[in-house]
Amino acid sequence: MGQEFRHLASSYEYFTFEFYDRKDADITDKVALNLLMDGSNPDFLINCAAYTTVDKAETDRDSCYAVNTDACSVITEVLTGRKVRLIHFSSDYVYHQYLGFPIRETDEPNPQGVYAQSKLEGEKIIRASKIPALILRTSWVISSFGHNFLKTMLRLGKEKPSLQVIHDQYGAPTYARHLAQAVLDIILITATDEKKGHYFNDTYNFANEGIITWYDLADRIMKEAGLKCIIHPITTADYPTLAKRPHWSVLSKHKIKERYELEIPHWYVALKECMDEIKNKE
Ligand SMILES: NC(=O)c1ccc[n+]([C@@H]2O[C@H](COP(=O)([O-])OP(=O)(O)OC[C@H]3O[C@@H](n4cnc5c(N)ncnc54)[C@H](OP(=O)(O)O)[C@@H]3O)[C@@H](O)[C@H]2O)c1
């Protein structure tokens, strides 16, 4: 996510951006963050940092909680008394319910596993702190940056004649660039439209439109990339992982679209754009 904001920075002349990585801004380090905020004094702070290796989290609970939960206390304590609005990312994993219809932000969370629980606990700390904060729950992030399902499929699709991919988990990919664009649009609206300013303090879902399974997505990736690799469907039970995956990650985007008048592209458009970006970098 951070890399996507960096990529977009030059096209948003209205803003001045400052980017920090872990060595300049360890979000678990209150002293360092305080110093940074004193020097920088921003209007908005976008927290892209997280512990995201969900299976490793099952055996590395303390490190996961330090970044996804305890650091939310650090950040909110540092921001208390400052005029800084926080943007924070959370996950579809906090829901973990097979609803059969798009999950709304008001649906009951049911996080399974250390990562999911640590993300929900982090959200709770932010909401309880009363600092102005926008929390975005997203799913299945793809990007030309970092590690993600799309890049893994493109790599394996070139190396292997066939792959097995899970067909009983439903959701939609989120192109990190579309999410970053939405965040910057929301910041602009918040900074310039007093009537919509109060919408900021809330929790929203964001993903690309549409619904698909990992299996169908992998199959589509191979076809779009012109790769011969055959995708075979398997069930979640056939592919055990340390952390449980939700079967249903279809998020309702109604609230964010209505309040901020956002148009969110379909996952297929997102996939094509992201694949073009990956190809351009080769
Ligand atoms: N990826 C997904 O599919 C997905 C789905 C739902 C929600 N999300 C959420 O979306 C957000 C962004 O995820 P992402 O995919 O961009 O994650 P990512 O690629 O794993 O990036 C996380 C970043 O956080 C940094 N970081 C970790 N601990 C830190 C610390 N103590 N201080 C400062 N930086 C630290 C990491 O730095 P190093 O490189 O130095 O380790 C890394 O650059 C996260 O909140 C995640 O939970 C992601």
mmCIF file of C-alpha atoms in Angstrom, residues 18-173:
data_model
loop_
_atom_site.group_PDB
_atom_site.id
_atom_site.type_symbol
_atom_site.label_atom_id
_atom_site.label_comp_id
_atom_site.label_asym_id
_atom_site.label_seq_id
_atom_site.Cartn_x
_atom_site.Cartn_y
_atom_site.Cartn_z
ATOM 1 C CA GLU A 18 6.311 12.562 3.357
ATOM 2 C CA PHE A 19 7.086 8.838 3.343
ATOM 3 C CA TYR A 20 8.720 6.875 6.129
ATOM 4 C CA ASP A 21 9.737 3.252 6.364
ATOM 5 C CA ARG A 22 10.309 1.083 9.401
ATOM 6 C CA LYS A 23 13.782 2.477 10.157
ATOM 7 C CA ASP A 24 12.517 6.112 10.285
ATOM 8 C CA ALA A 25 9.138 5.328 11.818
ATOM 9 C CA ASP A 26 8.806 2.090 13.734
ATOM 10 C CA ILE A 27 5.141 2.284 14.722
ATOM 11 C CA THR A 28 5.854 0.395 17.951
ATOM 12 C CA ASP A 29 8.262 3.163 19.045
ATOM 13 C CA LYS A 30 6.371 5.991 20.754
ATOM 14 C CA VAL A 31 9.410 8.237 21.203
ATOM 15 C CA ALA A 32 10.376 7.989 17.532
ATOM 16 C CA LEU A 33 6.808 8.625 16.373
ATOM 17 C CA ASN A 34 6.416 11.627 18.669
ATOM 18 C CA LEU A 35 9.626 13.151 17.315
ATOM 19 C CA LEU A 36 8.480 12.511 13.771
ATOM 20 C CA MET A 37 5.093 14.143 14.367
ATOM 21 C CA ASP A 38 6.757 17.140 16.072
ATOM 22 C CA GLY A 39 8.973 17.666 13.053
ATOM 23 C CA SER A 40 6.463 16.895 10.358
ATOM 24 C CA ASN A 41 3.150 18.153 11.810
ATOM 25 C CA PRO A 42 0.954 16.574 9.107
ATOM 26 C CA ASP A 43 -2.798 17.001 8.573
ATOM 27 C CA PHE A 44 -3.253 13.297 7.810
ATOM 28 C CA LEU A 45 -1.279 10.203 8.792
ATOM 29 C CA ILE A 46 -1.746 7.109 6.601
ATOM 30 C CA ASN A 47 -0.637 3.979 8.446
ATOM 31 C CA CYS A 48 0.314 1.323 5.889
ATOM 32 C CA ALA A 49 2.455 -0.624 8.351
ATOM 33 C CA ALA A 50 1.239 -3.998 9.536
ATOM 34 C CA TYR A 51 2.230 -7.550 10.374
ATOM 35 C CA THR A 52 0.713 -9.378 7.390
ATOM 36 C CA THR A 53 2.132 -12.934 7.348
ATOM 37 C CA VAL A 54 -1.058 -14.559 8.572
ATOM 38 C CA ASP A 55 0.207 -18.126 8.958
ATOM 39 C CA LYS A 56 3.429 -17.079 10.689
ATOM 40 C CA ALA A 57 1.318 -15.049 13.116
ATOM 41 C CA GLU A 58 -0.118 -18.283 14.531
ATOM 42 C CA THR A 59 3.288 -19.111 16.019
ATOM 43 C CA ASP A 60 4.561 -15.545 16.415
ATOM 44 C CA ARG A 61 1.665 -13.987 18.312
ATOM 45 C CA ASP A 62 3.640 -11.369 20.233
ATOM 46 C CA SER A 63 5.258 -9.835 17.146
ATOM 47 C CA CYS A 64 1.909 -9.768 15.336
ATOM 48 C CA TYR A 65 0.112 -8.098 18.259
ATOM 49 C CA ALA A 66 2.976 -5.630 18.742
ATOM 50 C CA VAL A 67 2.452 -4.196 15.244
ATOM 51 C CA ASN A 68 -1.261 -4.753 14.558
ATOM 52 C CA THR A 69 -2.662 -4.042 18.013
ATOM 53 C CA ASP A 70 -0.242 -2.458 20.497
ATOM 54 C CA ALA A 71 1.099 -0.036 17.886
ATOM 55 C CA CYS A 72 -2.459 1.290 17.468
ATOM 56 C CA SER A 73 -2.227 2.429 21.114
ATOM 57 C CA VAL A 74 1.145 4.005 20.370
ATOM 58 C CA ILE A 75 -0.190 5.838 17.315
ATOM 59 C CA THR A 76 -3.367 7.066 18.999
ATOM 60 C CA GLU A 77 -1.430 8.234 22.073
ATOM 61 C CA VAL A 78 1.003 10.127 19.844
ATOM 62 C CA LEU A 79 -1.857 11.704 17.883
ATOM 63 C CA THR A 80 -3.932 12.685 20.924
ATOM 64 C CA GLY A 81 -3.860 16.461 21.261
ATOM 65 C CA ARG A 82 -2.592 16.959 17.717
ATOM 66 C CA LYS A 83 -4.746 17.990 14.780
ATOM 67 C CA VAL A 84 -3.885 14.930 12.736
ATOM 68 C CA ARG A 85 -6.427 12.631 11.121
ATOM 69 C CA LEU A 86 -5.498 8.962 10.884
ATOM 70 C CA ILE A 87 -6.134 6.556 7.999
ATOM 71 C CA HIS A 88 -5.710 2.933 9.031
ATOM 72 C CA PHE A 89 -6.153 -0.332 7.113
ATOM 73 C CA SER A 90 -7.867 -3.415 8.408
ATOM 74 C CA SER A 91 -8.947 -6.683 6.868
ATOM 75 C CA ASP A 92 -11.858 -8.769 5.614
ATOM 76 C CA TYR A 93 -10.489 -11.422 8.026
ATOM 77 C CA VAL A 94 -12.190 -9.617 10.928
ATOM 78 C CA TYR A 95 -15.614 -10.788 9.654
ATOM 79 C CA HIS A 96 -15.166 -14.517 8.929
ATOM 80 C CA GLN A 97 -18.818 -15.392 8.411
ATOM 81 C CA TYR A 98 -20.487 -17.158 5.505
ATOM 82 C CA LEU A 99 -23.297 -14.680 4.963
ATOM 83 C CA GLY A 100 -24.110 -15.318 1.292
ATOM 84 C CA PHE A 101 -24.599 -11.583 0.690
ATOM 85 C CA PRO A 102 -22.093 -8.726 0.744
ATOM 86 C CA ILE A 103 -20.813 -8.155 4.285
ATOM 87 C CA ARG A 104 -21.697 -4.746 5.734
ATOM 88 C CA GLU A 105 -19.594 -2.877 8.251
ATOM 89 C CA THR A 106 -22.376 -3.425 10.822
ATOM 90 C CA ASP A 107 -22.229 -7.216 10.506
ATOM 91 C CA GLU A 108 -20.803 -8.950 13.543
ATOM 92 C CA PRO A 109 -17.044 -9.593 13.426
ATOM 93 C CA ASN A 110 -15.894 -13.149 14.064
ATOM 94 C CA PRO A 111 -12.096 -13.102 13.657
ATOM 95 C CA GLN A 112 -10.392 -16.502 13.537
ATOM 96 C CA GLY A 113 -6.696 -16.712 14.169
ATOM 97 C CA VAL A 114 -4.043 -14.410 15.540
ATOM 98 C CA TYR A 115 -3.737 -12.025 12.571
ATOM 99 C CA ALA A 116 -7.514 -11.488 12.291
ATOM 100 C CA GLN A 117 -7.916 -10.969 16.032
ATOM 101 C CA SER A 118 -4.928 -8.600 16.195
ATOM 102 C CA LYS A 119 -6.413 -6.475 13.397
ATOM 103 C CA LEU A 120 -9.815 -6.247 15.079
ATOM 104 C CA GLU A 121 -8.226 -5.386 18.446
ATOM 105 C CA GLY A 122 -6.226 -2.642 16.686
ATOM 106 C CA GLU A 123 -9.439 -1.216 15.208
ATOM 107 C CA LYS A 124 -11.092 -1.204 18.635
ATOM 108 C CA ILE A 125 -8.208 0.735 20.170
ATOM 109 C CA ILE A 126 -8.418 3.361 17.425
ATOM 110 C CA ARG A 127 -12.211 3.744 17.761
ATOM 111 C CA ALA A 128 -11.998 3.939 21.569
ATOM 112 C CA SER A 129 -9.292 6.612 21.425
ATOM 113 C CA LYS A 130 -11.729 9.084 19.781
ATOM 114 C CA ILE A 131 -8.982 10.501 17.605
ATOM 115 C CA PRO A 132 -10.349 11.320 14.113
ATOM 116 C CA ALA A 133 -9.770 8.122 12.166
ATOM 117 C CA LEU A 134 -10.901 6.416 8.998
ATOM 118 C CA ILE A 135 -10.570 2.624 9.151
ATOM 119 C CA LEU A 136 -10.674 0.775 5.838
ATOM 120 C CA ARG A 137 -11.296 -2.972 5.793
ATOM 121 C CA THR A 138 -9.970 -4.412 2.574
ATOM 122 C CA SER A 139 -9.440 -7.844 0.986
ATOM 123 C CA TRP A 140 -7.235 -9.794 -1.441
ATOM 124 C CA VAL A 141 -4.814 -6.911 -2.162
ATOM 125 C CA ILE A 142 -2.966 -7.067 -5.499
ATOM 126 C CA SER A 143 -0.255 -4.744 -6.739
ATOM 127 C CA SER A 144 2.818 -4.614 -8.939
ATOM 128 C CA PHE A 145 4.694 -4.023 -5.649
ATOM 129 C CA GLY A 146 5.378 -6.543 -2.883
ATOM 130 C CA HIS A 147 4.223 -10.140 -2.640
ATOM 131 C CA ASN A 148 0.658 -11.002 -3.556
ATOM 132 C CA PHE A 149 -1.520 -13.671 -5.183
ATOM 133 C CA LEU A 150 -1.364 -12.145 -8.674
ATOM 134 C CA LYS A 151 2.437 -12.013 -8.733
ATOM 135 C CA THR A 152 2.690 -15.531 -7.295
ATOM 136 C CA MET A 153 0.332 -16.892 -9.979
ATOM 137 C CA LEU A 154 2.290 -15.168 -12.758
ATOM 138 C CA ARG A 155 5.541 -16.625 -11.449
ATOM 139 C CA LEU A 156 4.208 -20.156 -10.890
ATOM 140 C CA GLY A 157 2.265 -20.054 -14.165
ATOM 141 C CA LYS A 158 5.575 -19.719 -16.019
ATOM 142 C CA GLU A 159 7.279 -22.456 -13.984
ATOM 143 C CA LYS A 160 4.603 -25.173 -13.695
ATOM 144 C CA PRO A 161 2.285 -26.984 -16.128
ATOM 145 C CA SER A 162 -0.568 -27.027 -13.597
ATOM 146 C CA LEU A 163 -1.565 -25.653 -10.216
ATOM 147 C CA GLN A 164 -4.217 -26.415 -7.624
ATOM 148 C CA VAL A 165 -6.166 -23.409 -6.361
ATOM 149 C CA ILE A 166 -8.998 -23.168 -3.827
ATOM 150 C CA HIS A 167 -12.469 -22.862 -5.332
ATOM 151 C CA ASP A 168 -14.633 -22.470 -2.226
ATOM 152 C CA GLN A 169 -13.455 -19.060 -0.982
ATOM 153 C CA TYR A 170 -15.299 -16.081 -2.453
ATOM 154 C CA GLY A 171 -14.241 -12.451 -2.506
ATOM 155 C CA ALA A 172 -12.853 -9.799 -4.791
ATOM 156 C CA PRO A 173 -9.336 -8.558 -5.358
#
